[in-house]
mmCIF file of C-alpha atoms and ligand atoms in Angstrom:
data_model
loop_
_atom_site.group_PDB
_atom_site.id
_atom_site.type_symbol
_atom_site.label_atom_id
_atom_site.label_comp_id
_atom_site.label_asym_id
_atom_site.label_seq_id
_atom_site.Cartn_x
_atom_site.Cartn_y
_atom_site.Cartn_z
ATOM 1 C CA UNK K 1 13.492 -23.845 11.665
ATOM 2 C CA UNK K 2 14.470 -24.997 8.147
ATOM 3 C CA UNK K 3 13.769 -28.619 7.136
ATOM 4 C CA UNK K 4 15.061 -30.711 4.269
ATOM 5 C CA UNK K 5 14.092 -34.345 4.025
ATOM 6 C CA UNK K 6 11.209 -36.672 3.460
ATOM 7 C CA UNK K 7 7.913 -37.245 5.239
ATOM 8 C CA UNK K 8 6.595 -40.831 5.243
ATOM 9 C CA UNK K 9 2.815 -41.292 5.337
ATOM 10 C CA UNK K 10 0.544 -44.236 6.222
ATOM 11 C CA UNK K 11 -2.291 -45.574 4.060
ATOM 12 C CA UNK K 12 -4.597 -42.759 5.216
ATOM 13 C CA UNK K 13 -1.991 -40.250 4.123
ATOM 14 C CA UNK K 14 -1.217 -39.288 7.726
ATOM 15 C CA UNK K 15 2.463 -38.324 8.308
ATOM 16 C CA UNK K 16 4.078 -40.949 10.558
ATOM 17 C CA UNK K 17 7.823 -40.501 10.133
ATOM 18 C CA UNK K 18 10.313 -37.868 9.002
ATOM 19 C CA UNK K 19 13.814 -38.518 7.858
ATOM 20 C CA UNK K 20 16.095 -35.595 7.104
ATOM 21 C CA UNK K 21 17.730 -32.562 8.669
ATOM 22 C CA UNK K 22 16.229 -29.779 10.759
ATOM 23 C CA UNK K 23 18.314 -26.633 11.119
ATOM 24 C CA UNK K 24 17.636 -23.961 13.679
ATOM 25 C CA UNK K 25 17.901 -20.667 11.737
ATOM 26 C CA UNK K 26 16.849 -18.336 14.562
ATOM 27 C CA UNK K 27 20.356 -16.898 14.842
ATOM 28 C CA UNK K 28 20.674 -16.481 11.084
ATOM 29 C CA UNK K 29 17.276 -14.690 10.999
ATOM 30 C CA UNK K 30 18.354 -12.411 13.844
ATOM 31 C CA UNK K 31 21.574 -11.604 11.967
ATOM 32 C CA UNK K 32 19.528 -10.709 8.887
ATOM 33 C CA UNK K 33 17.240 -8.468 10.961
ATOM 34 C CA UNK K 34 20.250 -6.704 12.540
ATOM 35 C CA UNK K 35 21.864 -6.225 9.117
ATOM 36 C CA UNK K 36 18.612 -4.875 7.730
ATOM 37 C CA UNK K 37 18.177 -2.462 10.634
ATOM 38 C CA UNK K 38 21.751 -1.232 10.169
ATOM 39 C CA UNK K 39 21.295 -0.651 6.419
ATOM 40 C CA UNK K 40 18.007 1.149 7.083
ATOM 41 C CA UNK K 41 19.594 3.360 9.762
ATOM 42 C CA UNK K 42 22.627 4.338 7.656
ATOM 43 C CA UNK K 43 20.466 5.013 4.607
ATOM 44 C CA UNK K 44 18.098 7.109 6.650
ATOM 45 C CA UNK K 45 20.986 9.182 8.068
ATOM 46 C CA UNK K 46 22.404 9.782 4.566
ATOM 47 C CA UNK K 47 19.077 10.996 3.170
ATOM 48 C CA UNK K 48 19.060 14.440 4.824
ATOM 49 C CA UNK K 49 22.601 15.575 3.891
ATOM 50 C CA UNK K 50 22.076 14.333 0.335
ATOM 51 C CA UNK K 51 18.851 16.295 -0.004
ATOM 52 C CA UNK K 52 20.597 19.513 0.982
ATOM 53 C CA UNK K 53 23.612 18.682 -1.213
ATOM 54 C CA UNK K 54 21.222 18.356 -4.163
ATOM 55 C CA UNK K 55 19.613 21.711 -3.333
ATOM 56 C CA UNK K 56 23.043 23.440 -3.212
ATOM 57 C CA UNK K 57 24.155 21.857 -6.492
ATOM 58 C CA UNK K 58 20.908 22.994 -8.146
ATOM 59 C CA UNK K 59 21.336 26.506 -6.747
ATOM 60 C CA UNK K 60 24.898 26.727 -8.080
ATOM 61 C CA UNK K 61 23.672 25.323 -11.409
ATOM 62 C CA UNK K 62 21.065 28.023 -11.836
ATOM 63 C CA UNK K 63 23.634 30.726 -10.868
ATOM 64 C CA UNK K 64 26.050 29.300 -13.479
ATOM 65 C CA UNK K 65 23.268 29.366 -16.089
ATOM 66 C CA UNK K 66 22.501 33.002 -15.236
ATOM 67 C CA UNK K 67 26.202 33.844 -15.613
ATOM 68 C CA UNK K 68 26.336 31.841 -18.865
ATOM 69 C CA UNK K 69 29.282 29.879 -17.452
ATOM 70 C CA UNK K 70 29.056 26.815 -19.727
ATOM 71 C CA UNK K 71 31.880 24.863 -18.050
ATOM 72 C CA UNK K 72 30.302 25.259 -14.612
ATOM 73 C CA UNK K 73 26.820 24.370 -15.947
ATOM 74 C CA UNK K 74 28.294 21.201 -17.410
ATOM 75 C CA UNK K 75 30.144 20.105 -14.271
ATOM 76 C CA UNK K 76 27.219 20.927 -12.001
ATOM 77 C CA UNK K 77 24.747 18.982 -14.112
ATOM 78 C CA UNK K 78 27.111 15.976 -13.908
ATOM 79 C CA UNK K 79 27.345 16.472 -10.130
ATOM 80 C CA UNK K 80 23.549 16.557 -9.929
ATOM 81 C CA UNK K 81 23.386 13.316 -11.911
ATOM 82 C CA UNK K 82 25.713 11.661 -9.381
ATOM 83 C CA UNK K 83 23.669 12.974 -6.436
ATOM 84 C CA UNK K 84 20.523 11.574 -8.089
ATOM 85 C CA UNK K 85 22.233 8.202 -8.440
ATOM 86 C CA UNK K 86 23.140 8.214 -4.741
ATOM 87 C CA UNK K 87 19.596 9.199 -3.833
ATOM 88 C CA UNK K 88 18.194 6.320 -5.890
ATOM 89 C CA UNK K 89 20.650 3.920 -4.256
ATOM 90 C CA UNK K 90 19.636 5.028 -0.782
ATOM 91 C CA UNK K 91 15.974 4.831 -1.670
ATOM 92 C CA UNK K 92 16.544 1.253 -2.873
ATOM 93 C CA UNK K 93 18.210 0.301 0.425
ATOM 94 C CA UNK K 94 15.362 1.814 2.418
ATOM 95 C CA UNK K 95 12.770 0.095 0.231
ATOM 96 C CA UNK K 96 14.593 -3.217 0.532
ATOM 97 C CA UNK K 97 14.548 -3.080 4.319
ATOM 98 C CA UNK K 98 10.891 -1.968 4.320
ATOM 99 C CA UNK K 99 10.031 -4.813 1.987
ATOM 100 C CA UNK K 100 11.817 -7.385 4.163
ATOM 101 C CA UNK K 101 9.950 -6.042 7.175
ATOM 102 C CA UNK K 102 6.667 -6.317 5.243
ATOM 103 C CA UNK K 103 6.207 -2.564 5.411
ATOM 104 C CA UNK K 104 5.811 -1.560 1.759
ATOM 105 C CA UNK K 105 2.441 0.104 1.260
ATOM 106 C CA UNK K 106 1.076 1.206 -2.079
ATOM 107 C CA UNK K 107 -0.397 4.679 -2.308
ATOM 108 C CA UNK K 108 -2.516 4.316 -5.398
ATOM 109 C CA UNK K 109 -3.922 7.117 -7.537
ATOM 110 C CA UNK K 110 -5.191 7.394 -11.103
ATOM 111 C CA UNK K 111 -2.631 9.061 -13.374
ATOM 112 C CA UNK K 112 -1.530 9.087 -17.040
ATOM 113 C CA UNK K 113 1.422 6.738 -17.351
ATOM 114 C CA UNK K 114 2.727 8.399 -20.532
ATOM 115 C CA UNK K 115 3.152 11.699 -18.652
ATOM 116 C CA UNK K 116 5.185 9.995 -15.928
ATOM 117 C CA UNK K 117 7.423 8.371 -18.558
ATOM 118 C CA UNK K 118 7.979 11.724 -20.290
ATOM 119 C CA UNK K 119 8.816 13.394 -16.965
ATOM 120 C CA UNK K 120 11.410 10.706 -16.141
ATOM 121 C CA UNK K 121 13.035 10.867 -19.568
ATOM 122 C CA UNK K 122 13.259 14.650 -19.323
ATOM 123 C CA UNK K 123 14.978 14.350 -15.938
ATOM 124 C CA UNK K 124 17.361 11.595 -17.091
ATOM 125 C CA UNK K 125 18.355 13.410 -20.295
ATOM 126 C CA UNK K 126 19.160 16.556 -18.332
ATOM 127 C CA UNK K 127 22.031 14.763 -16.635
ATOM 128 C CA UNK K 128 22.898 11.969 -19.112
ATOM 129 C CA UNK K 129 23.891 13.216 -22.543
ATOM 130 C CA UNK K 130 25.884 10.127 -23.465
ATOM 131 C CA UNK K 131 22.988 8.020 -24.766
ATOM 132 C CA UNK K 132 20.246 8.624 -27.245
ATOM 133 C CA UNK K 133 17.144 8.175 -25.044
ATOM 134 C CA UNK K 134 13.755 8.471 -26.718
ATOM 135 C CA UNK K 135 10.118 7.402 -26.661
ATOM 136 C CA UNK K 136 9.333 5.615 -29.913
ATOM 137 C CA UNK K 137 5.607 5.461 -29.208
ATOM 138 C CA UNK K 138 3.465 5.896 -26.149
ATOM 139 C CA UNK K 139 -0.297 5.685 -25.972
ATOM 140 C CA UNK K 140 -2.077 7.980 -23.558
ATOM 141 C CA UNK K 141 -3.089 5.473 -20.868
ATOM 142 C CA UNK K 142 -4.283 5.925 -17.312
ATOM 143 C CA UNK K 143 -3.385 3.507 -14.557
ATOM 144 C CA UNK K 144 -4.485 3.189 -10.941
ATOM 145 C CA UNK K 145 -1.115 2.714 -9.265
ATOM 146 C CA UNK K 146 1.493 4.094 -6.872
ATOM 147 C CA UNK K 147 2.995 6.870 -9.046
ATOM 148 C CA UNK K 148 6.251 7.151 -7.118
ATOM 149 C CA UNK K 149 6.934 3.415 -7.074
ATOM 150 C CA UNK K 150 6.094 2.893 -10.750
ATOM 151 C CA UNK K 151 8.403 5.868 -11.418
ATOM 152 C CA UNK K 152 11.103 4.050 -9.488
ATOM 153 C CA UNK K 153 10.678 0.947 -11.698
ATOM 154 C CA UNK K 154 10.908 3.024 -14.906
ATOM 155 C CA UNK K 155 13.940 4.851 -13.512
ATOM 156 C CA UNK K 156 15.601 1.526 -12.649
ATOM 157 C CA UNK K 157 15.032 0.097 -16.123
ATOM 158 C CA UNK K 158 16.231 3.228 -17.935
ATOM 159 C CA UNK K 159 19.158 3.565 -15.493
ATOM 160 C CA UNK K 160 20.219 -0.022 -16.231
ATOM 161 C CA UNK K 161 19.815 0.436 -19.986
ATOM 162 C CA UNK K 162 22.251 3.373 -19.737
ATOM 163 C CA UNK K 163 24.602 1.648 -17.302
ATOM 164 C CA UNK K 164 24.922 -1.554 -19.333
ATOM 165 C CA UNK K 165 25.266 0.099 -22.794
ATOM 166 C CA UNK K 166 28.264 1.801 -24.380
ATOM 167 C CA UNK K 167 28.029 5.566 -24.880
ATOM 168 C CA UNK K 168 26.220 6.770 -27.983
ATOM 169 C CA UNK K 169 23.821 3.808 -28.109
ATOM 170 C CA UNK K 170 20.064 4.194 -28.185
ATOM 171 C CA UNK K 171 17.617 3.536 -25.342
ATOM 172 C CA UNK K 172 14.097 3.231 -26.665
ATOM 173 C CA UNK K 173 10.966 3.384 -24.522
ATOM 174 C CA UNK K 174 7.576 2.297 -25.733
ATOM 175 C CA UNK K 175 4.175 1.913 -24.102
ATOM 176 C CA UNK K 176 1.269 0.068 -25.628
ATOM 177 C CA UNK K 177 -2.251 -0.879 -24.634
ATOM 178 C CA UNK K 178 -2.742 -4.608 -25.158
ATOM 179 C CA UNK K 179 -5.953 -6.337 -23.962
ATOM 180 C CA UNK K 180 -6.701 -3.723 -21.299
ATOM 181 C CA UNK K 181 -3.138 -3.922 -20.004
ATOM 182 C CA UNK K 182 -0.425 -1.333 -20.351
ATOM 183 C CA UNK K 183 2.867 -2.747 -21.589
ATOM 184 C CA UNK K 184 5.970 -0.639 -21.113
ATOM 185 C CA UNK K 185 9.268 -1.660 -22.675
ATOM 186 C CA UNK K 186 12.802 -0.295 -22.361
ATOM 187 C CA UNK K 187 15.115 -1.490 -25.139
ATOM 188 C CA UNK K 188 18.860 -1.032 -25.219
ATOM 189 C CA UNK K 189 21.667 -1.998 -27.572
ATOM 190 C CA UNK K 190 24.029 -2.814 -24.761
ATOM 191 C CA UNK K 191 25.907 -5.801 -23.412
ATOM 192 C CA UNK K 192 22.906 -8.118 -23.215
ATOM 193 C CA UNK K 193 22.472 -10.949 -20.728
ATOM 194 C CA UNK K 194 23.725 -14.529 -21.062
ATOM 195 C CA UNK K 195 20.902 -17.110 -21.385
ATOM 196 C CA UNK K 196 21.886 -18.937 -18.199
ATOM 197 C CA UNK K 197 21.437 -15.776 -16.090
ATOM 198 C CA UNK K 198 17.982 -14.796 -17.327
ATOM 199 C CA UNK K 199 15.989 -16.932 -14.870
ATOM 200 C CA UNK K 200 17.713 -15.447 -11.782
ATOM 201 C CA UNK K 201 17.855 -11.831 -12.910
ATOM 202 C CA UNK K 202 15.000 -10.632 -10.701
ATOM 203 C CA UNK K 203 16.344 -12.398 -7.565
ATOM 204 C CA UNK K 204 17.620 -10.363 -4.634
ATOM 205 C CA UNK K 205 21.336 -9.438 -4.942
ATOM 206 C CA UNK K 206 21.687 -11.270 -8.283
ATOM 207 C CA UNK K 207 24.303 -9.857 -10.650
ATOM 208 C CA UNK K 208 25.668 -11.289 -13.897
ATOM 209 C CA UNK K 209 29.217 -12.480 -13.313
ATOM 210 C CA UNK K 210 30.712 -11.883 -16.762
ATOM 211 C CA UNK K 211 34.104 -10.235 -17.126
ATOM 212 C CA UNK K 212 32.697 -7.142 -18.843
ATOM 213 C CA UNK K 213 29.926 -6.634 -16.299
ATOM 214 C CA UNK K 214 32.192 -7.050 -13.273
ATOM 215 C CA UNK K 215 33.636 -3.591 -13.797
ATOM 216 C CA UNK K 216 30.171 -1.963 -13.605
ATOM 217 C CA UNK K 217 29.200 -1.374 -10.009
ATOM 218 C CA UNK K 218 25.843 -2.246 -8.477
ATOM 219 C CA UNK K 219 24.134 -4.177 -5.692
ATOM 220 C CA UNK K 220 21.691 -6.375 -7.572
ATOM 221 C CA UNK K 221 18.607 -5.012 -5.842
ATOM 222 C CA UNK K 222 17.057 -2.726 -8.497
ATOM 223 C CA UNK K 223 15.406 -5.486 -10.519
ATOM 224 C CA UNK K 224 14.354 -7.379 -7.382
ATOM 225 C CA UNK K 225 12.614 -4.274 -6.032
ATOM 226 C CA UNK K 226 11.109 -3.489 -9.437
ATOM 227 C CA UNK K 227 9.639 -6.966 -9.701
ATOM 228 C CA UNK K 228 8.218 -6.811 -6.148
ATOM 229 C CA UNK K 229 6.605 -3.428 -6.919
ATOM 230 C CA UNK K 230 5.120 -4.687 -10.200
ATOM 231 C CA UNK K 231 3.855 -7.925 -8.602
ATOM 232 C CA UNK K 232 2.106 -5.906 -5.893
ATOM 233 C CA UNK K 233 0.256 -4.065 -8.681
ATOM 234 C CA UNK K 234 -0.950 -7.374 -10.201
ATOM 235 C CA UNK K 235 1.491 -6.792 -13.020
ATOM 236 C CA UNK K 236 4.233 -8.780 -14.703
ATOM 237 C CA UNK K 237 7.861 -8.009 -15.449
ATOM 238 C CA UNK K 238 10.137 -9.893 -17.831
ATOM 239 C CA UNK K 239 13.135 -9.561 -20.109
ATOM 240 C CA UNK K 240 14.232 -10.613 -23.575
ATOM 241 C CA UNK K 241 17.928 -10.400 -24.235
ATOM 242 C CA UNK K 242 20.753 -11.627 -26.379
ATOM 243 C CA UNK K 243 24.312 -11.434 -25.161
ATOM 244 C CA UNK K 244 26.276 -8.848 -27.134
ATOM 245 C CA UNK K 245 23.182 -7.462 -28.867
ATOM 246 C CA UNK K 246 21.103 -5.807 -26.137
ATOM 247 C CA UNK K 247 18.112 -6.275 -23.897
ATOM 248 C CA UNK K 248 14.469 -5.306 -23.719
ATOM 249 C CA UNK K 249 12.855 -5.158 -20.296
ATOM 250 C CA UNK K 250 9.053 -5.198 -20.179
ATOM 251 C CA UNK K 251 6.438 -4.689 -17.517
ATOM 252 C CA UNK K 252 2.691 -4.739 -17.777
ATOM 253 C CA UNK K 253 -0.020 -3.357 -15.514
ATOM 254 C CA UNK K 254 -3.799 -3.420 -15.616
ATOM 255 C CA UNK K 255 -5.009 -0.250 -17.369
ATOM 256 C CA UNK K 256 -7.669 1.771 -15.606
ATOM 257 C CA UNK K 257 -11.134 0.691 -16.790
ATOM 258 C CA UNK K 258 -12.798 3.466 -18.808
ATOM 259 C CA UNK K 259 -15.742 4.956 -16.832
HETATM 260 P P1 LIG V 1 22.599 -3.698 -10.371
HETATM 261 O O1 LIG V 1 22.519 -3.047 -11.716
HETATM 262 O O2 LIG V 1 22.734 -2.711 -9.256
HETATM 263 O O3 LIG V 1 23.605 -4.785 -10.311
HETATM 264 P P2 LIG V 1 19.899 -4.753 -10.863
HETATM 265 O O4 LIG V 1 19.046 -5.554 -9.944
HETATM 266 O O5 LIG V 1 19.307 -3.511 -11.422
HETATM 267 O O6 LIG V 1 21.209 -4.444 -10.052
HETATM 268 O O7 LIG V 1 20.335 -5.681 -12.061
HETATM 269 C C1 LIG V 1 20.764 -7.009 -11.795
HETATM 270 C C2 LIG V 1 21.746 -7.467 -12.864
HETATM 271 O O8 LIG V 1 21.068 -7.635 -14.108
HETATM 272 C C3 LIG V 1 22.853 -6.489 -13.150
HETATM 273 O O9 LIG V 1 23.936 -6.662 -12.267
HETATM 274 C C4 LIG V 1 23.231 -6.824 -14.590
HETATM 275 O O10 LIG V 1 24.130 -7.911 -14.586
HETATM 276 C C5 LIG V 1 21.917 -7.298 -15.197
HETATM 277 N N1 LIG V 1 21.234 -6.239 -15.973
HETATM 278 C C6 LIG V 1 20.197 -5.461 -15.573
HETATM 279 N N2 LIG V 1 19.790 -4.642 -16.560
HETATM 280 C C7 LIG V 1 20.588 -4.909 -17.625
HETATM 281 C C8 LIG V 1 20.663 -4.403 -18.978
HETATM 282 N N3 LIG V 1 19.851 -3.452 -19.419
HETATM 283 N N4 LIG V 1 21.623 -4.931 -19.781
HETATM 284 C C9 LIG V 1 22.468 -5.902 -19.356
HETATM 285 N N5 LIG V 1 22.437 -6.421 -18.107
HETATM 286 C C10 LIG V 1 21.511 -5.941 -17.250
#
């Protein structure tokens, strides 16, 4: 049941009257659950063929490298990049439906965050040669967190920086230790975000509606998932951006206490 209206109280502050509208949303909720189940089922079914597709593309890639067939190496690394994108998309759908069903569990471990960042950049630069992606500085900091999920957040932020920037632009990653918290930032020189959109950016399915951005495809769930993951780690996520100049996305996490 969803209610909008006003509750009137007596002198003892006890509710005595309600005036407003009550809407039965059972059907709507059931629709959402069915939609969620469907998305989860389709995503789950797509996972297995995509995993083997990736393995075949990698196999062909290493054969092409052995044969020194530059053209094939190039095409296959682009194909692998596209398969990775699809994998990330499917993972986001599965995570979204798990999150809605309250089934996201963190599997925490202590690990060096700078190593994870380096690993991700290495993987991204293998398949994306069109941007200048680099770490400008990164302190060696350990965190007690879910490595895979934090990796997903970093991947989302770097993926967006690439997606929403013209080719040839820089993407700069930095991680600092500030007051026992790790602060990671991903800066791009891309399209930027209009002021009026900033407050809703981390909402589910939110996408900026500008003419330029309309042509770039997406579902508006990456930042929502990233913010849910960071919040569950007692962290914060935020953005600074200027339309036409670029954006910097930040997140911070508690650093592991030194023993
Ligand atoms: P998607 O990219 O699939 O639409 P996200 O949740 O990752 O979903 O991002 C939500 C929206 O935020 C995007 O549609 C885009 O309008 C905006 N956005 C995210 N990252 C950037 C960025 N680095 N530069 C400009 N706009 C961005």
